[in-house]
């Protein structure tokens, strides 16, 4: 039986202009890279139309996810609002089982 993981979908909605987003994008991408390296981030990308983005995150708690996104330059610069959706994957393709079962605390 596979161990359940807490997943969080971060739904970012831009509050400022795309010029402001572009000016802060490099720092935002650095933060993403940092969390991809830990195995905590699963995927991310922009929404279409371009009014924000989505990040799928594996986390230990809602509080930990709030701390994480509060470090994002998009948050600290007031560029985006963050909606957090907490869910437990209960059904998924076998192709994604290694991602769902991954324990980021054992890296």
PDB file of N, CA and C in Angstrom:
ATOM      1  N   UNK A   1       0.838  -1.185   0.000  1.00  0.00           N
ATOM      2  CA  UNK A   1       0.000   0.000   0.000  1.00  0.00           C
ATOM      3  C   UNK A   1       0.881   1.246   0.000  1.00  0.00           C
ATOM      4  N   UNK A   2       0.514   2.200  -0.834  1.00  0.00           N
ATOM      5  CA  UNK A   2       1.328   3.397  -0.950  1.00  0.00           C
ATOM      6  C   UNK A   2       0.997   4.394   0.156  1.00  0.00           C
ATOM      7  N   UNK A   3       2.021   5.057   0.611  1.00  0.00           N
ATOM      8  CA  UNK A   3       1.897   6.084   1.630  1.00  0.00           C
ATOM      9  C   UNK A   3       1.250   7.335   1.026  1.00  0.00           C
ATOM     10  N   UNK A   4       0.230   7.866   1.685  1.00  0.00           N
ATOM     11  CA  UNK A   4      -0.424   9.074   1.194  1.00  0.00           C
ATOM     12  C   UNK A   4       0.479  10.280   1.403  1.00  0.00           C
ATOM     13  N   UNK A   5       0.462  11.170   0.426  1.00  0.00           N
ATOM     14  CA  UNK A   5       1.204  12.420   0.509  1.00  0.00           C
ATOM     15  C   UNK A   5       0.226  13.576   0.461  1.00  0.00           C
ATOM     16  N   UNK A   6       0.561  14.624   1.161  1.00  0.00           N
ATOM     17  CA  UNK A   6      -0.242  15.834   1.094  1.00  0.00           C
ATOM     18  C   UNK A   6       0.240  16.626  -0.106  1.00  0.00           C
ATOM     19  N   UNK A   7      -0.673  16.963  -0.965  1.00  0.00           N
ATOM     20  CA  UNK A   7      -0.361  17.769  -2.131  1.00  0.00           C
ATOM     21  C   UNK A   7      -1.087  19.100  -2.012  1.00  0.00           C
ATOM     22  N   UNK A   8      -0.454  20.096  -2.577  1.00  0.00           N
ATOM     23  CA  UNK A   8      -1.031  21.432  -2.591  1.00  0.00           C
ATOM     24  C   UNK A   8      -0.923  21.990  -3.997  1.00  0.00           C
ATOM     25  N   UNK A   9      -2.009  22.541  -4.466  1.00  0.00           N
ATOM     26  CA  UNK A   9      -2.006  23.239  -5.732  1.00  0.00           C
ATOM     27  C   UNK A   9      -2.011  24.725  -5.404  1.00  0.00           C
ATOM     28  N   UNK A  10      -0.957  25.414  -5.834  1.00  0.00           N
ATOM     29  CA  UNK A  10      -0.890  26.856  -5.635  1.00  0.00           C
ATOM     30  C   UNK A  10      -1.391  27.518  -6.907  1.00  0.00           C
ATOM     31  N   UNK A  11      -2.430  28.308  -6.780  1.00  0.00           N
ATOM     32  CA  UNK A  11      -3.024  29.021  -7.900  1.00  0.00           C
ATOM     33  C   UNK A  11      -2.676  30.500  -7.739  1.00  0.00           C
ATOM     34  N   UNK A  12      -1.738  30.977  -8.545  1.00  0.00           N
ATOM     35  CA  UNK A  12      -1.290  32.364  -8.476  1.00  0.00           C
ATOM     36  C   UNK A  12      -2.097  33.208  -9.450  1.00  0.00           C
ATOM     37  N   UNK A  13      -2.546  34.363  -8.996  1.00  0.00           N
ATOM     38  CA  UNK A  13      -3.254  35.312  -9.850  1.00  0.00           C
ATOM     39  C   UNK A  13      -2.537  36.651  -9.754  1.00  0.00           C
ATOM     40  N   UNK A  14      -2.109  37.142 -10.919  1.00  0.00           N
ATOM     41  CA  UNK A  14      -1.368  38.400 -10.941  1.00  0.00           C
ATOM     42  C   UNK A  14      -2.256  39.570 -10.554  1.00  0.00           C
ATOM     43  N   UNK A  15      -1.676  40.464  -9.746  1.00  0.00           N
ATOM     44  CA  UNK A  15      -2.346  41.689  -9.324  1.00  0.00           C
ATOM     45  C   UNK A  15      -1.740  42.916  -9.997  1.00  0.00           C
ATOM     46  N   UNK A  16      -0.571  42.727 -10.594  1.00  0.00           N
ATOM     47  CA  UNK A  16       0.140  43.837 -11.223  1.00  0.00           C
ATOM     48  C   UNK A  16       0.328  43.550 -12.706  1.00  0.00           C
ATOM     49  N   UNK A  17       0.912  44.495 -13.398  1.00  0.00           N
ATOM     50  CA  UNK A  17       1.069  44.396 -14.846  1.00  0.00           C
ATOM     51  C   UNK A  17       2.059  43.298 -15.226  1.00  0.00           C
ATOM     52  N   UNK A  18       1.982  42.853 -16.472  1.00  0.00           N
ATOM     53  CA  UNK A  18       2.927  41.857 -16.965  1.00  0.00           C
ATOM     54  C   UNK A  18       4.345  42.405 -16.991  1.00  0.00           C
ATOM     55  N   UNK A  19       4.500  43.726 -17.109  1.00  0.00           N
ATOM     56  CA  UNK A  19       5.838  44.332 -17.001  1.00  0.00           C
ATOM     57  C   UNK A  19       6.415  44.100 -15.612  1.00  0.00           C
ATOM     58  N   UNK A  20       5.580  44.239 -14.580  1.00  0.00           N
ATOM     59  CA  UNK A  20       6.031  43.984 -13.204  1.00  0.00           C
ATOM     60  C   UNK A  20       6.356  42.501 -13.015  1.00  0.00           C
ATOM     61  N   UNK A  21       5.538  41.634 -13.605  1.00  0.00           N
ATOM     62  CA  UNK A  21       5.787  40.191 -13.532  1.00  0.00           C
ATOM     63  C   UNK A  21       7.131  39.865 -14.167  1.00  0.00           C
ATOM     64  N   UNK A  22       7.359  40.398 -15.367  1.00  0.00           N
ATOM     65  CA  UNK A  22       8.605  40.136 -16.097  1.00  0.00           C
ATOM     66  C   UNK A  22       9.822  40.623 -15.317  1.00  0.00           C
ATOM     67  N   UNK A  23       9.694  41.776 -14.678  1.00  0.00           N
ATOM     68  CA  UNK A  23      10.814  42.337 -13.911  1.00  0.00           C
ATOM     69  C   UNK A  23      11.205  41.447 -12.739  1.00  0.00           C
ATOM     70  N   UNK A  24      10.261  40.666 -12.223  1.00  0.00           N
ATOM     71  CA  UNK A  24      10.502  39.831 -11.045  1.00  0.00           C
ATOM     72  C   UNK A  24      10.650  38.348 -11.405  1.00  0.00           C
ATOM     73  N   UNK A  25      10.493  38.012 -12.675  1.00  0.00           N
ATOM     74  CA  UNK A  25      10.435  36.615 -13.097  1.00  0.00           C
ATOM     75  C   UNK A  25      11.711  35.838 -12.788  1.00  0.00           C
ATOM     76  N   UNK A  26      12.867  36.433 -13.001  1.00  0.00           N
ATOM     77  CA  UNK A  26      14.131  35.730 -12.767  1.00  0.00           C
ATOM     78  C   UNK A  26      14.251  35.281 -11.310  1.00  0.00           C
ATOM     79  N   UNK A  27      13.930  36.163 -10.383  1.00  0.00           N
ATOM     80  CA  UNK A  27      14.003  35.820  -8.958  1.00  0.00           C
ATOM     81  C   UNK A  27      12.966  34.746  -8.601  1.00  0.00           C
ATOM     82  N   UNK A  28      11.791  34.824  -9.217  1.00  0.00           N
ATOM     83  CA  UNK A  28      10.745  33.824  -8.992  1.00  0.00           C
ATOM     84  C   UNK A  28      11.224  32.453  -9.485  1.00  0.00           C
ATOM     85  N   UNK A  29      11.838  32.425 -10.674  1.00  0.00           N
ATOM     86  CA  UNK A  29      12.333  31.162 -11.231  1.00  0.00           C
ATOM     87  C   UNK A  29      13.450  30.562 -10.386  1.00  0.00           C
ATOM     88  N   UNK A  30      14.271  31.397  -9.777  1.00  0.00           N
ATOM     89  CA  UNK A  30      15.316  30.902  -8.865  1.00  0.00           C
ATOM     90  C   UNK A  30      14.698  30.178  -7.677  1.00  0.00           C
ATOM     91  N   UNK A  31      13.627  30.752  -7.140  1.00  0.00           N
ATOM     92  CA  UNK A  31      12.934  30.100  -6.027  1.00  0.00           C
ATOM     93  C   UNK A  31      12.350  28.758  -6.475  1.00  0.00           C
ATOM     94  N   UNK A  32      11.747  28.732  -7.668  1.00  0.00           N
ATOM     95  CA  UNK A  32      11.208  27.472  -8.181  1.00  0.00           C
ATOM     96  C   UNK A  32      12.310  26.428  -8.294  1.00  0.00           C
ATOM     97  N   UNK A  33      13.450  26.815  -8.878  1.00  0.00           N
ATOM     98  CA  UNK A  33      14.565  25.882  -9.036  1.00  0.00           C
ATOM     99  C   UNK A  33      15.020  25.316  -7.698  1.00  0.00           C
ATOM    100  N   UNK A  34      15.058  26.158  -6.679  1.00  0.00           N
ATOM    101  CA  UNK A  34      15.464  25.720  -5.335  1.00  0.00           C
ATOM    102  C   UNK A  34      14.536  24.610  -4.827  1.00  0.00           C
ATOM    103  N   UNK A  35      13.240  24.780  -5.040  1.00  0.00           N
ATOM    104  CA  UNK A  35      12.288  23.787  -4.525  1.00  0.00           C
ATOM    105  C   UNK A  35      12.156  22.572  -5.436  1.00  0.00           C
ATOM    106  N   UNK A  36      12.436  22.721  -6.725  1.00  0.00           N
ATOM    107  CA  UNK A  36      12.517  21.540  -7.584  1.00  0.00           C
ATOM    108  C   UNK A  36      13.687  20.664  -7.151  1.00  0.00           C
ATOM    109  N   UNK A  37      14.787  21.284  -6.769  1.00  0.00           N
ATOM    110  CA  UNK A  37      15.977  20.534  -6.356  1.00  0.00           C
ATOM    111  C   UNK A  37      15.710  19.682  -5.109  1.00  0.00           C
ATOM    112  N   UNK A  38      14.792  20.094  -4.260  1.00  0.00           N
ATOM    113  CA  UNK A  38      14.458  19.326  -3.056  1.00  0.00           C
ATOM    114  C   UNK A  38      13.428  18.236  -3.330  1.00  0.00           C
ATOM    115  N   UNK A  39      12.832  18.256  -4.519  1.00  0.00           N
ATOM    116  CA  UNK A  39      11.774  17.302  -4.836  1.00  0.00           C
ATOM    117  C   UNK A  39      10.412  17.733  -4.360  1.00  0.00           C
ATOM    118  N   UNK A  40      10.319  18.924  -3.803  1.00  0.00           N
ATOM    119  CA  UNK A  40       9.059  19.409  -3.257  1.00  0.00           C
ATOM    120  C   UNK A  40       8.101  19.883  -4.351  1.00  0.00           C
ATOM    121  N   UNK A  41       8.628  20.507  -5.408  1.00  0.00           N
ATOM    122  CA  UNK A  41       7.791  20.975  -6.503  1.00  0.00           C
ATOM    123  C   UNK A  41       7.687  19.875  -7.549  1.00  0.00           C
ATOM    124  N   UNK A  42       6.496  19.663  -8.066  1.00  0.00           N
ATOM    125  CA  UNK A  42       6.240  18.614  -9.029  1.00  0.00           C
ATOM    126  C   UNK A  42       6.101  19.193 -10.437  1.00  0.00           C
ATOM    127  N   UNK A  43       5.325  20.257 -10.568  1.00  0.00           N
ATOM    128  CA  UNK A  43       5.258  20.969 -11.838  1.00  0.00           C
ATOM    129  C   UNK A  43       4.812  22.398 -11.583  1.00  0.00           C
ATOM    130  N   UNK A  44       5.070  23.238 -12.574  1.00  0.00           N
ATOM    131  CA  UNK A  44       4.630  24.628 -12.509  1.00  0.00           C
ATOM    132  C   UNK A  44       4.498  25.157 -13.925  1.00  0.00           C
ATOM    133  N   UNK A  45       3.729  26.200 -14.063  1.00  0.00           N
ATOM    134  CA  UNK A  45       3.584  26.819 -15.379  1.00  0.00           C
ATOM    135  C   UNK A  45       2.597  27.959 -15.338  1.00  0.00           C
ATOM    136  N   UNK A  46       2.595  28.691 -16.434  1.00  0.00           N
ATOM    137  CA  UNK A  46       1.701  29.845 -16.514  1.00  0.00           C
ATOM    138  C   UNK A  46       0.305  29.400 -16.912  1.00  0.00           C
ATOM    139  N   UNK A  47      -0.663  30.205 -16.539  1.00  0.00           N
ATOM    140  CA  UNK A  47      -2.046  29.960 -16.942  1.00  0.00           C
ATOM    141  C   UNK A  47      -2.269  30.631 -18.293  1.00  0.00           C
ATOM    142  N   UNK A  48      -3.219  30.094 -19.027  1.00  0.00           N
ATOM    143  CA  UNK A  48      -3.629  30.690 -20.291  1.00  0.00           C
ATOM    144  C   UNK A  48      -5.109  31.014 -20.193  1.00  0.00           C
ATOM    145  N   UNK A  49      -5.491  32.292 -20.275  1.00  0.00           N
ATOM    146  CA  UNK A  49      -4.643  33.438 -20.607  1.00  0.00           C
ATOM    147  C   UNK A  49      -3.651  33.734 -19.475  1.00  0.00           C
ATOM    148  N   UNK A  50      -2.630  34.484 -19.802  1.00  0.00           N
ATOM    149  CA  UNK A  50      -1.534  34.765 -18.871  1.00  0.00           C
ATOM    150  C   UNK A  50      -1.981  35.767 -17.803  1.00  0.00           C
ATOM    151  N   UNK A  51      -2.605  35.209 -16.757  1.00  0.00           N
ATOM    152  CA  UNK A  51      -3.042  36.035 -15.627  1.00  0.00           C
ATOM    153  C   UNK A  51      -2.541  35.460 -14.304  1.00  0.00           C
ATOM    154  N   UNK A  52      -1.574  34.537 -14.400  1.00  0.00           N
ATOM    155  CA  UNK A  52      -1.023  33.921 -13.203  1.00  0.00           C
ATOM    156  C   UNK A  52      -0.373  32.596 -13.548  1.00  0.00           C
ATOM    157  N   UNK A  53      -0.236  31.752 -12.533  1.00  0.00           N
ATOM    158  CA  UNK A  53       0.402  30.469 -12.738  1.00  0.00           C
ATOM    159  C   UNK A  53      -0.098  29.429 -11.762  1.00  0.00           C
ATOM    160  N   UNK A  54       0.364  28.204 -11.971  1.00  0.00           N
ATOM    161  CA  UNK A  54      -0.006  27.060 -11.141  1.00  0.00           C
ATOM    162  C   UNK A  54       1.283  26.356 -10.708  1.00  0.00           C
ATOM    163  N   UNK A  55       1.346  25.947  -9.445  1.00  0.00           N
ATOM    164  CA  UNK A  55       2.460  25.150  -8.944  1.00  0.00           C
ATOM    165  C   UNK A  55       1.869  23.983  -8.156  1.00  0.00           C
ATOM    166  N   UNK A  56       2.281  22.773  -8.496  1.00  0.00           N
ATOM    167  CA  UNK A  56       1.891  21.597  -7.718  1.00  0.00           C
ATOM    168  C   UNK A  56       3.036  21.277  -6.773  1.00  0.00           C
ATOM    169  N   UNK A  57       2.722  21.249  -5.481  1.00  0.00           N
ATOM    170  CA  UNK A  57       3.728  21.139  -4.432  1.00  0.00           C
ATOM    171  C   UNK A  57       3.390  19.965  -3.516  1.00  0.00           C
ATOM    172  N   UNK A  58       4.408  19.243  -3.122  1.00  0.00           N
ATOM    173  CA  UNK A  58       4.280  18.205  -2.102  1.00  0.00           C
ATOM    174  C   UNK A  58       4.739  18.848  -0.795  1.00  0.00           C
ATOM    175  N   UNK A  59       3.933  18.739   0.251  1.00  0.00           N
ATOM    176  CA  UNK A  59       4.313  19.407   1.485  1.00  0.00           C
ATOM    177  C   UNK A  59       3.891  18.664   2.728  1.00  0.00           C
ATOM    178  N   UNK A  60       4.441  19.115   3.841  1.00  0.00           N
ATOM    179  CA  UNK A  60       4.151  18.480   5.128  1.00  0.00           C
ATOM    180  C   UNK A  60       2.914  19.049   5.807  1.00  0.00           C
ATOM    181  N   UNK A  61       2.640  20.335   5.552  1.00  0.00           N
ATOM    182  CA  UNK A  61       1.513  20.975   6.220  1.00  0.00           C
ATOM    183  C   UNK A  61       1.141  22.259   5.489  1.00  0.00           C
ATOM    184  N   UNK A  62      -0.042  22.721   5.746  1.00  0.00           N
ATOM    185  CA  UNK A  62      -0.491  23.987   5.181  1.00  0.00           C
ATOM    186  C   UNK A  62       0.410  25.130   5.639  1.00  0.00           C
ATOM    187  N   UNK A  63       0.819  25.091   6.892  1.00  0.00           N
ATOM    188  CA  UNK A  63       1.694  26.144   7.429  1.00  0.00           C
ATOM    189  C   UNK A  63       3.024  26.175   6.692  1.00  0.00           C
ATOM    190  N   UNK A  64       3.578  25.000   6.390  1.00  0.00           N
ATOM    191  CA  UNK A  64       4.849  24.932   5.663  1.00  0.00           C
ATOM    192  C   UNK A  64       4.701  25.508   4.261  1.00  0.00           C
ATOM    193  N   UNK A  65       3.573  25.254   3.615  1.00  0.00           N
ATOM    194  CA  UNK A  65       3.335  25.779   2.266  1.00  0.00           C
ATOM    195  C   UNK A  65       3.173  27.296   2.315  1.00  0.00           C
ATOM    196  N   UNK A  66       2.497  27.799   3.327  1.00  0.00           N
ATOM    197  CA  UNK A  66       2.361  29.258   3.463  1.00  0.00           C
ATOM    198  C   UNK A  66       3.731  29.906   3.643  1.00  0.00           C
ATOM    199  N   UNK A  67       4.564  29.314   4.465  1.00  0.00           N
ATOM    200  CA  UNK A  67       5.926  29.838   4.664  1.00  0.00           C
ATOM    201  C   UNK A  67       6.698  29.819   3.361  1.00  0.00           C
ATOM    202  N   UNK A  68       6.531  28.744   2.601  1.00  0.00           N
ATOM    203  CA  UNK A  68       7.229  28.601   1.325  1.00  0.00           C
ATOM    204  C   UNK A  68       6.828  29.705   0.351  1.00  0.00           C
ATOM    205  N   UNK A  69       5.525  29.886   0.127  1.00  0.00           N
ATOM    206  CA  UNK A  69       5.128  30.879  -0.878  1.00  0.00           C
ATOM    207  C   UNK A  69       5.365  32.308  -0.398  1.00  0.00           C
ATOM    208  N   UNK A  70       5.428  32.524   0.894  1.00  0.00           N
ATOM    209  CA  UNK A  70       5.703  33.866   1.392  1.00  0.00           C
ATOM    210  C   UNK A  70       7.145  34.295   1.134  1.00  0.00           C
ATOM    211  N   UNK A  71       7.994  33.359   0.697  1.00  0.00           N
ATOM    212  CA  UNK A  71       9.371  33.673   0.291  1.00  0.00           C
ATOM    213  C   UNK A  71       9.458  34.007  -1.198  1.00  0.00           C
ATOM    214  N   UNK A  72       8.389  33.734  -1.937  1.00  0.00           N
ATOM    215  CA  UNK A  72       8.385  33.948  -3.385  1.00  0.00           C
ATOM    216  C   UNK A  72       8.418  35.447  -3.683  1.00  0.00           C
ATOM    217  N   UNK A  73       9.340  35.887  -4.550  1.00  0.00           N
ATOM    218  CA  UNK A  73       9.388  37.305  -4.925  1.00  0.00           C
ATOM    219  C   UNK A  73       8.058  37.824  -5.486  1.00  0.00           C
ATOM    220  N   UNK A  74       7.264  36.958  -6.105  1.00  0.00           N
ATOM    221  CA  UNK A  74       5.944  37.397  -6.560  1.00  0.00           C
ATOM    222  C   UNK A  74       5.062  37.777  -5.373  1.00  0.00           C
ATOM    223  N   UNK A  75       5.248  37.119  -4.243  1.00  0.00           N
ATOM    224  CA  UNK A  75       4.490  37.462  -3.030  1.00  0.00           C
ATOM    225  C   UNK A  75       5.088  38.686  -2.351  1.00  0.00           C
ATOM    226  N   UNK A  76       6.401  38.675  -2.144  1.00  0.00           N
ATOM    227  CA  UNK A  76       7.042  39.768  -1.403  1.00  0.00           C
ATOM    228  C   UNK A  76       6.950  41.093  -2.153  1.00  0.00           C
ATOM    229  N   UNK A  77       6.811  41.039  -3.481  1.00  0.00           N
ATOM    230  CA  UNK A  77       6.678  42.255  -4.286  1.00  0.00           C
ATOM    231  C   UNK A  77       5.220  42.619  -4.546  1.00  0.00           C
ATOM    232  N   UNK A  78       4.302  41.844  -3.994  1.00  0.00           N
ATOM    233  CA  UNK A  78       2.878  42.140  -4.164  1.00  0.00           C
ATOM    234  C   UNK A  78       2.380  41.912  -5.586  1.00  0.00           C
ATOM    235  N   UNK A  79       3.045  41.049  -6.333  1.00  0.00           N
ATOM    236  CA  UNK A  79       2.690  40.819  -7.729  1.00  0.00           C
ATOM    237  C   UNK A  79       1.535  39.831  -7.879  1.00  0.00           C
ATOM    238  N   UNK A  80       1.430  38.859  -6.980  1.00  0.00           N
ATOM    239  CA  UNK A  80       0.417  37.814  -7.134  1.00  0.00           C
ATOM    240  C   UNK A  80      -0.269  37.493  -5.817  1.00  0.00           C
ATOM    241  N   UNK A  81      -1.539  37.123  -5.949  1.00  0.00           N
ATOM    242  CA  UNK A  81      -2.283  36.516  -4.853  1.00  0.00           C
ATOM    243  C   UNK A  81      -2.122  35.008  -4.989  1.00  0.00           C
ATOM    244  N   UNK A  82      -2.181  34.288  -3.869  1.00  0.00           N
ATOM    245  CA  UNK A  82      -1.988  32.837  -3.842  1.00  0.00           C
ATOM    246  C   UNK A  82      -3.207  32.175  -3.237  1.00  0.00           C
ATOM    247  N   UNK A  83      -3.791  31.271  -3.980  1.00  0.00           N
ATOM    248  CA  UNK A  83      -4.851  30.413  -3.466  1.00  0.00           C
ATOM    249  C   UNK A  83      -4.221  29.041  -3.261  1.00  0.00           C
ATOM    250  N   UNK A  84      -4.411  28.458  -2.094  1.00  0.00           N
ATOM    251  CA  UNK A  84      -3.858  27.137  -1.796  1.00  0.00           C
ATOM    252  C   UNK A  84      -4.992  26.129  -1.754  1.00  0.00           C
ATOM    253  N   UNK A  85      -4.853  25.093  -2.567  1.00  0.00           N
ATOM    254  CA  UNK A  85      -5.826  24.004  -2.571  1.00  0.00           C
ATOM    255  C   UNK A  85      -5.093  22.752  -2.084  1.00  0.00           C
ATOM    256  N   UNK A  86      -5.541  22.222  -0.969  1.00  0.00           N
ATOM    257  CA  UNK A  86      -4.933  21.045  -0.335  1.00  0.00           C
ATOM    258  C   UNK A  86      -5.709  19.812  -0.779  1.00  0.00           C
ATOM    259  N   UNK A  87      -5.002  18.789  -1.244  1.00  0.00           N
ATOM    260  CA  UNK A  87      -5.688  17.558  -1.613  1.00  0.00           C
ATOM    261  C   UNK A  87      -4.775  16.358  -1.422  1.00  0.00           C
ATOM    262  N   UNK A  88      -5.397  15.192  -1.300  1.00  0.00           N
ATOM    263  CA  UNK A  88      -4.668  13.930  -1.202  1.00  0.00           C
ATOM    264  C   UNK A  88      -4.963  13.122  -2.455  1.00  0.00           C
ATOM    265  N   UNK A  89      -3.932  12.825  -3.248  1.00  0.00           N
ATOM    266  CA  UNK A  89      -4.163  12.019  -4.441  1.00  0.00           C
ATOM    267  C   UNK A  89      -4.591  10.603  -4.052  1.00  0.00           C
ATOM    268  N   UNK A  90      -5.757  10.206  -4.477  1.00  0.00           N
ATOM    269  CA  UNK A  90      -6.249   8.866  -4.159  1.00  0.00           C
ATOM    270  C   UNK A  90      -6.348   7.981  -5.391  1.00  0.00           C
ATOM    271  N   UNK A  91      -6.347   8.577  -6.558  1.00  0.00           N
ATOM    272  CA  UNK A  91      -6.384   7.823  -7.805  1.00  0.00           C
ATOM    273  C   UNK A  91      -5.506   8.560  -8.807  1.00  0.00           C
ATOM    274  N   UNK A  92      -4.630   7.796  -9.473  1.00  0.00           N
ATOM    275  CA  UNK A  92      -3.713   8.398 -10.428  1.00  0.00           C
ATOM    276  C   UNK A  92      -3.163   7.310 -11.336  1.00  0.00           C
ATOM    277  N   UNK A  93      -2.662   7.709 -12.474  1.00  0.00           N
ATOM    278  CA  UNK A  93      -2.046   6.797 -13.427  1.00  0.00           C
ATOM    279  C   UNK A  93      -0.824   6.148 -12.799  1.00  0.00           C
ATOM    280  N   UNK A  94      -0.586   4.891 -13.138  1.00  0.00           N
ATOM    281  CA  UNK A  94       0.608   4.196 -12.647  1.00  0.00           C
ATOM    282  C   UNK A  94       1.885   4.941 -13.033  1.00  0.00           C
ATOM    283  N   UNK A  95       1.850   5.678 -14.141  1.00  0.00           N
ATOM    284  CA  UNK A  95       3.013   6.460 -14.576  1.00  0.00           C
ATOM    285  C   UNK A  95       3.436   7.483 -13.527  1.00  0.00           C
ATOM    286  N   UNK A  96       2.488   7.925 -12.700  1.00  0.00           N
ATOM    287  CA  UNK A  96       2.774   8.965 -11.714  1.00  0.00           C
ATOM    288  C   UNK A  96       2.977   8.426 -10.303  1.00  0.00           C
ATOM    289  N   UNK A  97       2.864   7.129 -10.122  1.00  0.00           N
ATOM    290  CA  UNK A  97       3.033   6.536  -8.791  1.00  0.00           C
ATOM    291  C   UNK A  97       4.361   6.908  -8.139  1.00  0.00           C
ATOM    292  N   UNK A  98       5.496   6.899  -8.872  1.00  0.00           N
ATOM    293  CA  UNK A  98       6.756   7.288  -8.227  1.00  0.00           C
ATOM    294  C   UNK A  98       6.754   8.738  -7.717  1.00  0.00           C
ATOM    295  N   UNK A  99       6.035   9.595  -8.395  1.00  0.00           N
ATOM    296  CA  UNK A  99       5.960  10.997  -7.966  1.00  0.00           C
ATOM    297  C   UNK A  99       5.095  11.122  -6.722  1.00  0.00           C
ATOM    298  N   UNK A 100       3.972  10.447  -6.733  1.00  0.00           N
ATOM    299  CA  UNK A 100       3.052  10.515  -5.595  1.00  0.00           C
ATOM    300  C   UNK A 100       3.689   9.889  -4.360  1.00  0.00           C
ATOM    301  N   UNK A 101       4.399   8.780  -4.529  1.00  0.00           N
ATOM    302  CA  UNK A 101       4.984   8.058  -3.397  1.00  0.00           C
ATOM    303  C   UNK A 101       6.312   8.620  -2.934  1.00  0.00           C
ATOM    304  N   UNK A 102       6.892   9.539  -3.680  1.00  0.00           N
ATOM    305  CA  UNK A 102       8.210  10.104  -3.340  1.00  0.00           C
ATOM    306  C   UNK A 102       8.185  10.759  -1.958  1.00  0.00           C
ATOM    307  N   UNK A 103       9.153  10.436  -1.140  1.00  0.00           N
ATOM    308  CA  UNK A 103       9.272  11.051   0.184  1.00  0.00           C
ATOM    309  C   UNK A 103      10.395  12.064   0.120  1.00  0.00           C
ATOM    310  N   UNK A 104      10.053  13.356   0.080  1.00  0.00           N
ATOM    311  CA  UNK A 104      11.069  14.410  -0.073  1.00  0.00           C
ATOM    312  C   UNK A 104      11.929  14.568   1.168  1.00  0.00           C
ATOM    313  N   UNK A 105      11.589  13.922   2.257  1.00  0.00           N
ATOM    314  CA  UNK A 105      12.412  14.047   3.464  1.00  0.00           C
ATOM    315  C   UNK A 105      13.591  13.072   3.455  1.00  0.00           C
ATOM    316  N   UNK A 106      13.666  12.200   2.432  1.00  0.00           N
ATOM    317  CA  UNK A 106      14.749  11.225   2.418  1.00  0.00           C
ATOM    318  C   UNK A 106      15.784  11.543   1.357  1.00  0.00           C
ATOM    319  N   UNK A 107      15.779  12.730   0.785  1.00  0.00           N
ATOM    320  CA  UNK A 107      16.782  13.113  -0.223  1.00  0.00           C
ATOM    321  C   UNK A 107      18.163  13.136   0.356  1.00  0.00           C
TER     322      UNK A 107
END
